[in-house]
Structures are given as C-alpha cells and as structure tokens.
Amino acid sequence: MPGFIGREQHSVDEKGRLLIPARFRRRFASQTNESGDSPQSRVQVIYVFKADDGSLELYEPSVWNQKEEQLLKLSDFNPDERLLTTLIYARLDQTELDRSGRIALSREMLDHAGITKDAVIIGANAKMVVWEPLRLERLLSDNAGRFAPLASRYI
Amino acid sequence: MPGFIGREQHSVDEKGRLLIPARFRRRFASQTNESGDSPQSRVQVIYVFKADDGSLELYEPSVWNQKEEQLLKLSDFNPDERLLTTLIYARLDQTELDRSGRIALSREMLDHAGITKDAVIIGANAKMVVWEPLRLERLLSDNAGRFAPLASRYI
DNA sequence: GAGAATGTGGGAAAAAGTGGGGGATTTATG
DNA sequence: CATAAATCCCCCACTTTTTCCCACATTCTC
C-alpha cells in the first residue's frame, strides 16, 4: 500500500476549506470499505493534529487508530500519562471530505498553522502535513545547514 | 465504534446549561436503545465525574458502567477499597440531555471546574472532558515542553 | 483541440447554537 | 395546609454556522 508522496500548494477559501490533492484522495478511495458500508455512505474521515512545529498533520482513520491504541493503554490516574492524553486530545480534531474533495479546517486549526490564504500539503508517507507556505520556507532555509549532519547521523 | 474526537467551546448559560456539540450527540443516538425503550422515552443519561486535574469528565452510561464493574468487585470491609469507593462516588453525579441537547451542571460541578461563562469540551475517545478555557490554556502552555518527552516515552 | 478531471468560489437551505419566557412541579414558610 | 418562592423543563425565536449543491475556470489526457 503506497503512502502519500509529493508536495502541492492550494488555496484555503473563506470557509476554511482546503482541497486534498486528487492523487492523495485516490489513496483514500482504495481503503474506505473497512466496515462494509454501502457505496453511498462512505464518508471519508480525516484526523487533524496540531503539531509542535506549527504544522497540521492529517491522518487516515486506519493510521490514527493505530496510534490511538497506544493511548488507550495509558492510565487516567497516572499524572504523566493523563497529561499526555490531555495534551494529545486537546490538539486533535476530526473532519470529513466533502464531495469536492475538500476538508473544512476550524478557525483554531488554521490559526495554529498561521494559514490565511494558501497552504502547502506535503505527503509524508503515512500522513500528510499542512504548512503555511512562508513558514515552511523559513523552516527549510533556517535549517538548511542541519540536513547533512542529521542525515549522516541517522541514515 | 468511533469515540468522541474534537474540541469545541460553548457558553454555559445562567441556568448552568452546557450544550453538548452536535457531533458528539450523534454518537449517543447510535447506541441509545440498550434497554429497549420506546422511541419517545429515550432519556440520555450522562455521568459527570470531578477529575483531579480540575476538569469534568462526561461518560455515556455504557462506558461508565464498564468502569463501575471494577468498583463492584471491591470489598466494603477492606478499608482501602472502601475508601476508594467513597472517594469515587463522592465525585460522581448524573445528569440528562434536555431536548435541545444540553446538560444541566450543578453549581458544585461548575465550581470544581471553575466554569462561569464558557467551557471547552474535548473529545477524548471514550469520554468527553470539560474545562474552563483559561485553565485549560494555562495547563497546555505550562506543559507545552513536556509533550515531546512524554510522547516519545509512551508512544 | 476536445473531453474529462481537477481546483475554486459562492448561494441557498438546513442544522446547530444561544438565550429567554412561562408553565408545572417541588420546596420553603407562615 | 395553604400560599409563596424557587427551581426545573419544555418550547419558541433568533442568530450563526455548516452543509449541500451547482457553476465555472483551469489543467490534464488522449
């Protein structure tokens, strides 16, 4: 099963709607029928997570659910584990693809990413990452020098 | 069965009523008929629990009952177990959805969470968590640096 | 270049959220 | 026990948001 690969830039309209590129949507289509839905009712849910670095991460249900299984093991009464759970769910949201292949991002999510007009969507295999274009540009140029050292350490 | 996911902010009116977001209410609807009620009389009960961290936890009956099964195993005559039972039930309350999809929170519950005007409701899979907005904000910013370490330790 | 697929925007209808009036029931009080 | 006071619900009305749908422009494919 291939992941999301590639980078595209699209506009976010006044209603906060962001188009998911067609090539990414095709990947969804191939694995919707987990629960034997009728062709009509296949609603494509997408999880949205506010990442620490100021981007938004988009997950398919099957991928997010895998992460969530880890969360379910955590105790409500261990302070550290409870805090982690809170930190995660407070940053998480859920949305659906409309018939034009867009998702509606909440004002809060857009603010977190600093998105007003345009957004870059980067395929990162299991997830998609959404950036405000200038912010991404700055991150890349600010850290251009770190690529080689990091790469040589880890790959 | 998908859980509660997402974060919303709503106002609590002067009567102490808090709206349960429509998308969360829809999950209730899909599993009301446990006891074979007539369509008319399906009253949606919600359990409210005062959490240690200053939030309120909202549970569906089916989920709370599962937790309660653990409690029923505890002995009334073992001091520790008896104390635990007391501590839990002393923090627990019960309320119902009215026809507008709201629940009435008692003064005591509101005070525990420090809620006066607004409240944030966070979907946390099996339960919903209610926060006073500023209190949540403070928790999140105070612990922003702890997310990465905790996440890497537990997930 | 024609037709299909993709991307963008917006209008209208429906749903959700908010606040408050008023009747019924419960609780307090003389 | 009667009456007053308070509380609790149910319903209505208004505002805002979301959803659904369509139209059009652009790009891609053959």
mmCIF file of C-alpha atoms (C1' of nucleotides) in Angstrom:
data_model
loop_
_atom_site.group_PDB
_atom_site.id
_atom_site.type_symbol
_atom_site.label_atom_id
_atom_site.label_comp_id
_atom_site.label_asym_id
_atom_site.label_seq_id
_atom_site.Cartn_x
_atom_site.Cartn_y
_atom_site.Cartn_z
ATOM 1 C CA MET A 1 0.000 0.000 0.000
ATOM 2 C CA PRO A 2 1.687 3.208 -1.180
ATOM 3 C CA GLY A 3 1.866 6.274 1.054
ATOM 4 C CA PHE A 4 1.292 9.939 0.421
ATOM 5 C CA ILE A 5 4.198 11.374 -1.575
ATOM 6 C CA GLY A 6 4.573 14.792 -3.139
ATOM 7 C CA ARG A 7 4.078 18.430 -2.422
ATOM 8 C CA GLU A 8 1.300 20.732 -3.565
ATOM 9 C CA GLN A 9 0.069 24.185 -2.799
ATOM 10 C CA HIS A 10 -3.606 25.070 -2.686
ATOM 11 C CA SER A 11 -5.730 27.937 -1.501
ATOM 12 C CA VAL A 12 -7.907 27.863 1.578
ATOM 13 C CA ASP A 13 -11.183 29.649 0.934
ATOM 14 C CA GLU A 14 -13.139 31.918 3.229
ATOM 15 C CA LYS A 15 -14.989 28.989 4.732
ATOM 16 C CA GLY A 16 -11.717 27.396 5.772
ATOM 17 C CA ARG A 17 -11.905 24.666 3.182
ATOM 18 C CA LEU A 18 -8.709 23.040 1.963
ATOM 19 C CA LEU A 19 -8.553 20.837 -1.079
ATOM 20 C CA ILE A 20 -6.905 17.459 -0.676
ATOM 21 C CA PRO A 21 -4.969 16.852 -3.898
ATOM 22 C CA ALA A 22 -6.558 14.311 -6.173
ATOM 23 C CA ARG A 23 -3.590 11.978 -6.095
ATOM 24 C CA PHE A 24 -3.850 11.783 -2.322
ATOM 25 C CA ARG A 25 -7.599 11.293 -2.472
ATOM 26 C CA ARG A 26 -7.150 8.286 -4.695
ATOM 27 C CA ARG A 27 -5.333 6.591 -1.880
ATOM 28 C CA PHE A 28 -8.319 7.056 0.409
ATOM 29 C CA ALA A 29 -10.677 5.573 -2.111
ATOM 30 C CA SER A 30 -8.755 2.331 -2.125
ATOM 31 C CA GLN A 31 -9.328 1.577 1.534
ATOM 32 C CA THR A 32 -12.643 3.022 2.577
ATOM 33 C CA ASN A 33 -14.668 -0.108 2.942
ATOM 34 C CA GLU A 34 -13.436 -1.250 6.323
ATOM 35 C CA SER A 35 -16.899 -1.553 7.774
ATOM 36 C CA GLY A 36 -18.741 -2.822 4.732
ATOM 37 C CA ASP A 37 -20.554 0.418 4.107
ATOM 38 C CA SER A 38 -22.892 0.872 1.248
ATOM 39 C CA PRO A 39 -21.302 2.755 -1.637
ATOM 40 C CA GLN A 40 -23.415 5.791 -0.786
ATOM 41 C CA SER A 41 -22.469 6.183 2.832
ATOM 42 C CA ARG A 42 -18.708 6.041 2.570
ATOM 43 C CA VAL A 43 -17.798 9.192 4.435
ATOM 44 C CA GLN A 44 -14.069 9.780 4.474
ATOM 45 C CA VAL A 45 -12.992 10.867 7.924
ATOM 46 C CA ILE A 46 -9.653 12.629 8.382
ATOM 47 C CA TYR A 47 -7.950 13.310 11.709
ATOM 48 C CA VAL A 48 -6.206 16.652 12.146
ATOM 49 C CA PHE A 49 -3.452 17.087 14.712
ATOM 50 C CA LYS A 50 -1.731 20.333 15.709
ATOM 51 C CA ALA A 51 1.959 19.521 15.614
ATOM 52 C CA ASP A 52 4.518 21.202 17.844
ATOM 53 C CA ASP A 53 6.368 22.717 14.909
ATOM 54 C CA GLY A 54 3.388 24.785 13.783
ATOM 55 C CA SER A 55 2.110 22.459 11.104
ATOM 56 C CA LEU A 56 -1.041 20.378 10.881
ATOM 57 C CA GLU A 57 -0.885 16.633 10.440
ATOM 58 C CA LEU A 58 -3.618 14.810 8.551
ATOM 59 C CA TYR A 59 -4.203 11.128 9.215
ATOM 60 C CA GLU A 60 -6.419 8.486 7.750
ATOM 61 C CA PRO A 61 -8.521 6.696 10.349
ATOM 62 C CA SER A 62 -6.663 3.424 9.986
ATOM 63 C CA VAL A 63 -3.341 5.123 10.696
ATOM 64 C CA TRP A 64 -4.578 7.281 13.544
ATOM 65 C CA ASN A 65 -6.365 4.381 15.167
ATOM 66 C CA GLN A 66 -3.088 2.559 15.355
ATOM 67 C CA LYS A 67 -1.583 5.422 17.335
ATOM 68 C CA GLU A 68 -4.656 5.604 19.488
ATOM 69 C CA GLU A 69 -4.277 2.030 20.571
ATOM 70 C CA GLN A 70 -1.179 3.146 22.428
ATOM 71 C CA LEU A 71 -3.148 5.892 24.113
ATOM 72 C CA LEU A 72 -5.786 3.508 25.320
ATOM 73 C CA LYS A 73 -3.180 1.693 27.345
ATOM 74 C CA LEU A 74 -2.404 4.791 29.393
ATOM 75 C CA SER A 75 -3.887 5.259 32.839
ATOM 76 C CA ASP A 76 -6.239 8.072 33.722
ATOM 77 C CA PHE A 77 -4.749 8.176 37.191
ATOM 78 C CA ASN A 78 -1.038 8.295 36.478
ATOM 79 C CA PRO A 79 -0.378 12.055 36.272
ATOM 80 C CA ASP A 80 2.159 11.849 33.459
ATOM 81 C CA GLU A 81 0.090 9.517 31.375
ATOM 82 C CA ARG A 82 -3.041 11.520 31.954
ATOM 83 C CA LEU A 83 -1.277 14.737 30.976
ATOM 84 C CA LEU A 84 -0.071 13.190 27.768
ATOM 85 C CA THR A 85 -3.569 12.074 26.908
ATOM 86 C CA THR A 86 -4.898 15.552 27.571
ATOM 87 C CA LEU A 87 -2.164 17.199 25.510
ATOM 88 C CA ILE A 88 -2.970 14.969 22.583
ATOM 89 C CA TYR A 89 -6.745 15.125 22.564
ATOM 90 C CA ALA A 90 -6.682 18.879 23.114
ATOM 91 C CA ARG A 91 -4.792 19.175 19.840
ATOM 92 C CA LEU A 92 -6.822 16.710 17.861
ATOM 93 C CA ASP A 93 -9.796 17.273 15.613
ATOM 94 C CA GLN A 94 -11.798 15.326 13.105
ATOM 95 C CA THR A 95 -13.164 16.364 9.742
ATOM 96 C CA GLU A 96 -14.583 14.853 6.581
ATOM 97 C CA LEU A 97 -14.013 15.105 2.867
ATOM 98 C CA ASP A 98 -16.833 16.945 1.116
ATOM 99 C CA ARG A 99 -17.954 15.967 -2.371
ATOM 100 C CA SER A 100 -15.402 18.243 -3.949
ATOM 101 C CA GLY A 101 -12.578 16.545 -2.080
ATOM 102 C CA ARG A 102 -12.036 19.292 0.482
ATOM 103 C CA ILE A 103 -11.869 19.293 4.249
ATOM 104 C CA ALA A 104 -13.098 22.111 6.471
ATOM 105 C CA LEU A 105 -10.434 23.228 8.927
ATOM 106 C CA SER A 106 -11.574 25.009 12.056
ATOM 107 C CA ARG A 107 -10.528 28.575 12.737
ATOM 108 C CA GLU A 108 -8.420 27.276 15.590
ATOM 109 C CA MET A 109 -6.504 24.845 13.423
ATOM 110 C CA LEU A 110 -5.866 27.487 10.799
ATOM 111 C CA ASP A 111 -4.630 29.904 13.453
ATOM 112 C CA HIS A 112 -2.272 27.311 14.843
ATOM 113 C CA ALA A 113 -0.679 26.887 11.445
ATOM 114 C CA GLY A 114 -0.851 30.584 10.638
ATOM 115 C CA ILE A 115 -2.778 29.846 7.455
ATOM 116 C CA THR A 116 -4.795 32.618 5.899
ATOM 117 C CA LYS A 117 -4.906 32.210 2.151
ATOM 118 C CA ASP A 118 -2.654 29.422 0.942
ATOM 119 C CA ALA A 119 -1.404 26.140 2.288
ATOM 120 C CA VAL A 120 1.227 23.626 1.259
ATOM 121 C CA ILE A 121 0.391 19.958 1.604
ATOM 122 C CA ILE A 122 3.305 17.588 1.859
ATOM 123 C CA GLY A 123 2.884 13.876 1.540
ATOM 124 C CA ALA A 124 4.918 12.164 4.259
ATOM 125 C CA ASN A 125 4.061 8.539 3.642
ATOM 126 C CA ALA A 126 1.568 7.621 6.370
ATOM 127 C CA LYS A 127 0.409 11.184 6.924
ATOM 128 C CA MET A 128 0.003 14.489 5.149
ATOM 129 C CA VAL A 129 1.471 17.662 6.632
ATOM 130 C CA VAL A 130 -0.040 21.097 6.060
ATOM 131 C CA TRP A 131 2.049 24.267 6.285
ATOM 132 C CA GLU A 132 1.630 27.947 5.794
ATOM 133 C CA PRO A 133 3.918 28.416 2.754
ATOM 134 C CA LEU A 134 6.160 31.145 4.171
ATOM 135 C CA ARG A 135 6.511 29.404 7.500
ATOM 136 C CA LEU A 136 7.643 26.224 5.780
ATOM 137 C CA GLU A 137 10.029 28.212 3.625
ATOM 138 C CA ARG A 138 11.570 29.801 6.696
ATOM 139 C CA LEU A 139 11.916 26.477 8.497
ATOM 140 C CA LEU A 140 13.650 24.955 5.491
ATOM 141 C CA SER A 141 16.078 27.809 4.956
ATOM 142 C CA ASP A 142 16.790 28.260 8.661
ATOM 143 C CA ASN A 143 17.741 24.624 8.932
ATOM 144 C CA ALA A 144 19.319 24.022 5.578
ATOM 145 C CA GLY A 145 22.713 23.567 7.227
ATOM 146 C CA ARG A 146 21.442 20.917 9.548
ATOM 147 C CA PHE A 147 20.398 18.472 6.867
ATOM 148 C CA ALA A 148 23.780 16.909 6.240
ATOM 149 C CA PRO A 149 24.761 16.413 9.900
ATOM 150 C CA LEU A 150 21.396 14.964 10.807
ATOM 151 C CA ALA A 151 21.275 12.753 7.782
ATOM 152 C CA SER A 152 24.741 11.397 8.392
ATOM 153 C CA ARG A 153 23.829 10.621 11.965
ATOM 154 C CA TYR A 154 20.581 8.820 11.258
ATOM 155 C CA ILE A 155 20.807 7.390 7.748
ATOM 156 C CA MET B 1 -17.446 2.133 17.382
ATOM 157 C CA PRO B 2 -15.743 5.509 16.977
ATOM 158 C CA GLY B 3 -15.255 7.718 20.025
ATOM 159 C CA PHE B 4 -15.587 11.392 20.778
ATOM 160 C CA ILE B 5 -12.963 13.397 18.897
ATOM 161 C CA GLY B 6 -12.550 17.138 18.568
ATOM 162 C CA ARG B 7 -12.551 20.275 20.611
ATOM 163 C CA GLU B 8 -15.268 22.898 20.891
ATOM 164 C CA GLN B 9 -16.002 25.883 23.029
ATOM 165 C CA HIS B 10 -19.513 26.738 24.146
ATOM 166 C CA SER B 11 -21.113 29.062 26.614
ATOM 167 C CA VAL B 12 -22.750 27.933 29.824
ATOM 168 C CA ASP B 13 -25.923 29.946 30.365
ATOM 169 C CA GLU B 14 -27.239 31.362 33.609
ATOM 170 C CA LYS B 15 -29.109 28.190 34.317
ATOM 171 C CA GLY B 16 -25.893 26.195 34.227
ATOM 172 C CA ARG B 17 -26.751 24.529 30.959
ATOM 173 C CA LEU B 18 -23.940 23.330 28.717
ATOM 174 C CA LEU B 19 -24.530 22.358 25.124
ATOM 175 C CA ILE B 20 -23.123 19.013 24.027
ATOM 176 C CA PRO B 21 -21.802 19.542 20.495
ATOM 177 C CA ALA B 22 -23.983 18.035 17.807
ATOM 178 C CA ARG B 23 -21.275 15.765 16.505
ATOM 179 C CA PHE B 24 -20.915 14.223 19.952
ATOM 180 C CA ARG B 25 -24.660 13.893 20.353
ATOM 181 C CA ARG B 26 -24.817 11.899 17.166
ATOM 182 C CA ARG B 27 -22.695 9.221 18.783
ATOM 183 C CA PHE B 28 -25.198 8.922 21.592
ATOM 184 C CA ALA B 29 -28.046 8.472 19.177
ATOM 185 C CA SER B 30 -26.432 5.423 17.647
ATOM 186 C CA GLN B 31 -26.419 3.438 20.862
ATOM 187 C CA THR B 32 -29.350 4.544 22.970
ATOM 188 C CA ASN B 33 -31.585 1.523 22.768
ATOM 189 C CA GLU B 34 -29.839 -0.675 25.276
ATOM 190 C CA SER B 35 -32.925 -1.171 27.364
ATOM 191 C CA GLY B 36 -35.481 -1.390 24.584
ATOM 192 C CA ASP B 37 -37.053 1.956 25.303
ATOM 193 C CA SER B 38 -39.801 3.312 23.171
ATOM 194 C CA PRO B 39 -38.548 5.981 20.793
ATOM 195 C CA GLN B 40 -40.240 8.661 22.864
ATOM 196 C CA SER B 41 -38.856 7.843 26.250
ATOM 197 C CA ARG B 42 -35.196 7.529 25.408
ATOM 198 C CA VAL B 43 -33.676 9.779 28.029
ATOM 199 C CA GLN B 44 -29.961 10.183 27.548
ATOM 200 C CA VAL B 45 -28.203 9.906 30.878
ATOM 201 C CA ILE B 46 -24.685 11.303 31.250
ATOM 202 C CA TYR B 47 -22.362 10.677 34.171
ATOM 203 C CA VAL B 48 -20.264 13.583 35.409
ATOM 204 C CA PHE B 49 -17.038 12.978 37.301
ATOM 205 C CA LYS B 50 -14.849 15.567 39.003
ATOM 206 C CA ALA B 51 -11.319 14.822 37.856
ATOM 207 C CA ASP B 52 -8.248 15.565 39.943
ATOM 208 C CA ASP B 53 -6.829 17.983 37.408
ATOM 209 C CA GLY B 54 -9.746 20.382 37.711
ATOM 210 C CA SER B 55 -11.739 19.177 34.726
ATOM 211 C CA LEU B 56 -15.063 17.391 34.483
ATOM 212 C CA GLU B 57 -15.383 14.070 32.717
ATOM 213 C CA LEU B 58 -18.582 13.125 30.936
ATOM 214 C CA TYR B 59 -19.392 9.478 30.327
ATOM 215 C CA GLU B 60 -22.077 7.614 28.487
ATOM 216 C CA PRO B 61 -23.804 5.035 30.652
ATOM 217 C CA SER B 62 -22.386 2.104 28.721
ATOM 218 C CA VAL B 63 -18.837 3.340 29.264
ATOM 219 C CA TRP B 64 -19.290 4.311 32.877
ATOM 220 C CA ASN B 65 -20.958 1.028 33.681
ATOM 221 C CA GLN B 66 -17.905 -0.744 32.405
ATOM 222 C CA LYS B 67 -15.732 1.169 34.848
ATOM 223 C CA GLU B 68 -18.226 0.554 37.574
ATOM 224 C CA GLU B 69 -17.884 -3.167 37.200
ATOM 225 C CA GLN B 70 -14.412 -2.796 38.622
ATOM 226 C CA LEU B 71 -15.798 -0.927 41.598
ATOM 227 C CA LEU B 72 -18.358 -3.577 42.339
ATOM 228 C CA LYS B 73 -15.562 -6.058 42.875
ATOM 229 C CA LEU B 74 -14.171 -4.022 45.747
ATOM 230 C CA SER B 75 -14.969 -5.046 49.291
ATOM 231 C CA ASP B 76 -16.914 -2.816 51.630
ATOM 232 C CA PHE B 77 -14.868 -4.175 54.503
ATOM 233 C CA ASN B 78 -11.360 -3.658 53.240
ATOM 234 C CA PRO B 79 -10.606 -0.106 54.427
ATOM 235 C CA ASP B 80 -8.604 0.877 51.368
ATOM 236 C CA GLU B 81 -11.123 -0.487 48.954
ATOM 237 C CA ARG B 82 -13.987 1.070 50.844
ATOM 238 C CA LEU B 83 -12.241 4.419 50.849
ATOM 239 C CA LEU B 84 -11.644 4.292 47.130
ATOM 240 C CA THR B 85 -15.298 3.588 46.529
ATOM 241 C CA THR B 86 -16.272 6.521 48.692
ATOM 242 C CA LEU B 87 -13.831 8.851 47.002
ATOM 243 C CA ILE B 88 -15.211 7.969 43.625
ATOM 244 C CA TYR B 89 -18.908 8.184 44.367
ATOM 245 C CA ALA B 90 -18.405 11.443 46.225
ATOM 246 C CA ARG B 91 -17.157 12.943 42.992
ATOM 247 C CA LEU B 92 -19.786 11.483 40.735
ATOM 248 C CA ASP B 93 -23.033 12.972 39.527
ATOM 249 C CA GLN B 94 -25.624 12.191 36.923
ATOM 250 C CA THR B 95 -27.470 14.425 34.522
ATOM 251 C CA GLU B 96 -29.559 14.192 31.371
ATOM 252 C CA LEU B 97 -29.644 15.701 27.919
ATOM 253 C CA ASP B 98 -32.569 18.056 27.514
ATOM 254 C CA ARG B 99 -34.364 18.315 24.207
ATOM 255 C CA SER B 100 -32.019 20.989 22.986
ATOM 256 C CA GLY B 101 -29.015 18.756 23.518
ATOM 257 C CA ARG B 102 -27.832 20.453 26.689
ATOM 258 C CA ILE B 103 -26.981 19.136 30.133
ATOM 259 C CA ALA B 104 -27.519 20.988 33.391
ATOM 260 C CA LEU B 105 -24.373 21.020 35.518
ATOM 261 C CA SER B 106 -24.745 21.520 39.238
ATOM 262 C CA ARG B 107 -23.240 24.554 40.911
ATOM 263 C CA GLU B 108 -20.817 22.235 42.643
ATOM 264 C CA MET B 109 -19.567 20.736 39.432
ATOM 265 C CA LEU B 110 -19.183 24.141 37.822
ATOM 266 C CA ASP B 111 -17.254 25.380 40.840
ATOM 267 C CA HIS B 112 -14.937 22.408 40.733
ATOM 268 C CA ALA B 113 -14.029 23.241 37.146
ATOM 269 C CA GLY B 114 -14.033 26.985 37.759
ATOM 270 C CA ILE B 115 -16.548 27.496 34.986
ATOM 271 C CA THR B 116 -18.566 30.679 34.895
ATOM 272 C CA LYS B 117 -19.327 31.700 31.354
ATOM 273 C CA ASP B 118 -17.582 29.496 28.816
ATOM 274 C CA ALA B 119 -16.448 25.908 28.675
ATOM 275 C CA VAL B 120 -14.279 23.874 26.341
ATOM 276 C CA ILE B 121 -15.371 20.349 25.554
ATOM 277 C CA ILE B 122 -12.687 17.959 24.394
ATOM 278 C CA GLY B 123 -13.476 14.618 22.874
ATOM 279 C CA ALA B 124 -11.149 12.031 24.389
ATOM 280 C CA ASN B 125 -12.402 8.911 22.691
ATOM 281 C CA ALA B 126 -14.454 7.106 25.327
ATOM 282 C CA LYS B 127 -15.235 10.245 27.316
ATOM 283 C CA MET B 128 -15.657 13.976 26.964
ATOM 284 C CA VAL B 129 -13.641 16.350 29.137
ATOM 285 C CA VAL B 130 -14.915 19.788 30.127
ATOM 286 C CA TRP B 131 -12.535 22.636 31.004
ATOM 287 C CA GLU B 132 -12.699 26.265 31.918
ATOM 288 C CA PRO B 133 -10.994 27.767 28.838
ATOM 289 C CA LEU B 134 -8.303 29.760 30.631
ATOM 290 C CA ARG B 135 -7.498 26.912 32.969
ATOM 291 C CA LEU B 136 -7.004 24.590 30.036
ATOM 292 C CA GLU B 137 -4.928 27.192 28.250
ATOM 293 C CA ARG B 138 -2.694 27.501 31.255
ATOM 294 C CA LEU B 139 -2.297 23.741 31.565
ATOM 295 C CA LEU B 140 -1.391 23.458 27.919
ATOM 296 C CA SER B 141 1.127 26.293 27.904
ATOM 297 C CA ASP B 142 2.656 25.288 31.231
ATOM 298 C CA ASN B 143 3.257 21.811 29.889
ATOM 299 C CA ALA B 144 3.987 22.566 26.254
ATOM 300 C CA GLY B 145 7.570 21.434 26.718
ATOM 301 C CA ARG B 146 6.551 18.145 28.208
ATOM 302 C CA PHE B 147 4.659 16.854 25.207
ATOM 303 C CA ALA B 148 7.628 15.643 23.202
ATOM 304 C CA PRO B 149 9.357 13.800 26.070
ATOM 305 C CA LEU B 150 6.168 12.175 27.248
ATOM 306 C CA ALA B 151 5.092 11.224 23.771
ATOM 307 C CA SER B 152 8.427 9.673 22.976
ATOM 308 C CA ARG B 153 8.299 7.726 26.215
ATOM 309 C CA TYR B 154 4.802 6.349 25.847
ATOM 310 C CA ILE B 155 4.074 6.250 22.113
ATOM 311 C "C1'" DG C 1 -8.138 20.511 -29.616
ATOM 312 C "C1'" DA C 2 -11.963 18.062 -27.318
ATOM 313 C "C1'" DG C 3 -13.418 15.883 -23.393
ATOM 314 C "C1'" DA C 4 -12.508 14.607 -18.830
ATOM 315 C "C1'" DA C 5 -10.738 15.515 -14.472
ATOM 316 C "C1'" DT C 6 -9.343 18.836 -11.103
ATOM 317 C "C1'" DG C 7 -9.470 23.078 -8.496
ATOM 318 C "C1'" DT C 8 -12.101 27.350 -6.770
ATOM 319 C "C1'" DG C 9 -15.808 30.091 -5.319
ATOM 320 C "C1'" DG C 10 -20.299 31.189 -3.781
ATOM 321 C "C1'" DG C 11 -25.586 30.928 -2.999
ATOM 322 C "C1'" DA C 12 -29.284 28.749 -0.663
ATOM 323 C "C1'" DA C 13 -31.137 25.577 2.541
ATOM 324 C "C1'" DA C 14 -30.558 23.132 6.645
ATOM 325 C "C1'" DA C 15 -28.687 22.452 11.062
ATOM 326 C "C1'" DA C 16 -26.597 23.995 15.239
ATOM 327 C "C1'" DG C 17 -26.078 27.197 18.984
ATOM 328 C "C1'" DT C 18 -27.933 30.668 22.257
ATOM 329 C "C1'" DG C 19 -30.997 32.959 25.184
ATOM 330 C "C1'" DG C 20 -35.203 33.623 27.447
ATOM 331 C "C1'" DG C 21 -40.407 33.258 28.582
ATOM 332 C "C1'" DG C 22 -43.633 30.773 31.040
ATOM 333 C "C1'" DG C 23 -45.996 26.818 32.958
ATOM 334 C "C1'" DA C 24 -45.542 22.901 36.015
ATOM 335 C "C1'" DT C 25 -43.509 20.763 39.816
ATOM 336 C "C1'" DT C 26 -41.023 20.974 44.013
ATOM 337 C "C1'" DT C 27 -39.541 23.207 48.161
ATOM 338 C "C1'" DA C 28 -39.926 26.505 51.729
ATOM 339 C "C1'" DT C 29 -42.726 29.227 55.071
ATOM 340 C "C1'" DG C 30 -46.186 31.082 57.937
ATOM 341 C "C1'" DC D 1 -52.462 23.076 54.967
ATOM 342 C "C1'" DA D 2 -52.394 26.953 52.016
ATOM 343 C "C1'" DT D 3 -49.657 30.078 49.890
ATOM 344 C "C1'" DA D 4 -45.380 31.952 48.347
ATOM 345 C "C1'" DA D 5 -40.899 31.139 46.435
ATOM 346 C "C1'" DA D 6 -37.755 28.759 43.898
ATOM 347 C "C1'" DT D 7 -36.424 25.504 40.548
ATOM 348 C "C1'" DC D 8 -36.799 22.781 36.640
ATOM 349 C "C1'" DC D 9 -38.154 21.793 31.889
ATOM 350 C "C1'" DC D 10 -40.162 22.482 27.633
ATOM 351 C "C1'" DC D 11 -40.771 25.248 23.927
ATOM 352 C "C1'" DC D 12 -40.056 29.089 20.926
ATOM 353 C "C1'" DA D 13 -37.413 32.548 18.345
ATOM 354 C "C1'" DC D 14 -33.436 34.460 16.705
ATOM 355 C "C1'" DT D 15 -28.518 34.254 15.031
ATOM 356 C "C1'" DT D 16 -24.709 31.960 13.375
ATOM 357 C "C1'" DT D 17 -22.520 28.191 11.285
ATOM 358 C "C1'" DT D 18 -22.363 24.313 8.445
ATOM 359 C "C1'" DT D 19 -23.690 21.581 4.642
ATOM 360 C "C1'" DC D 20 -25.105 20.718 0.163
ATOM 361 C "C1'" DC D 21 -25.144 21.770 -4.374
ATOM 362 C "C1'" DC D 22 -24.063 23.911 -8.544
ATOM 363 C "C1'" DA D 23 -21.331 26.758 -11.793
ATOM 364 C "C1'" DC D 24 -17.279 27.973 -13.760
ATOM 365 C "C1'" DA D 25 -12.187 28.197 -14.617
ATOM 366 C "C1'" DT D 26 -8.125 25.707 -15.203
ATOM 367 C "C1'" DT D 27 -5.365 21.799 -16.092
ATOM 368 C "C1'" DC D 28 -4.563 17.278 -17.776
ATOM 369 C "C1'" DT D 29 -5.126 13.358 -21.030
ATOM 370 C "C1'" DC D 30 -5.630 11.264 -25.197
#
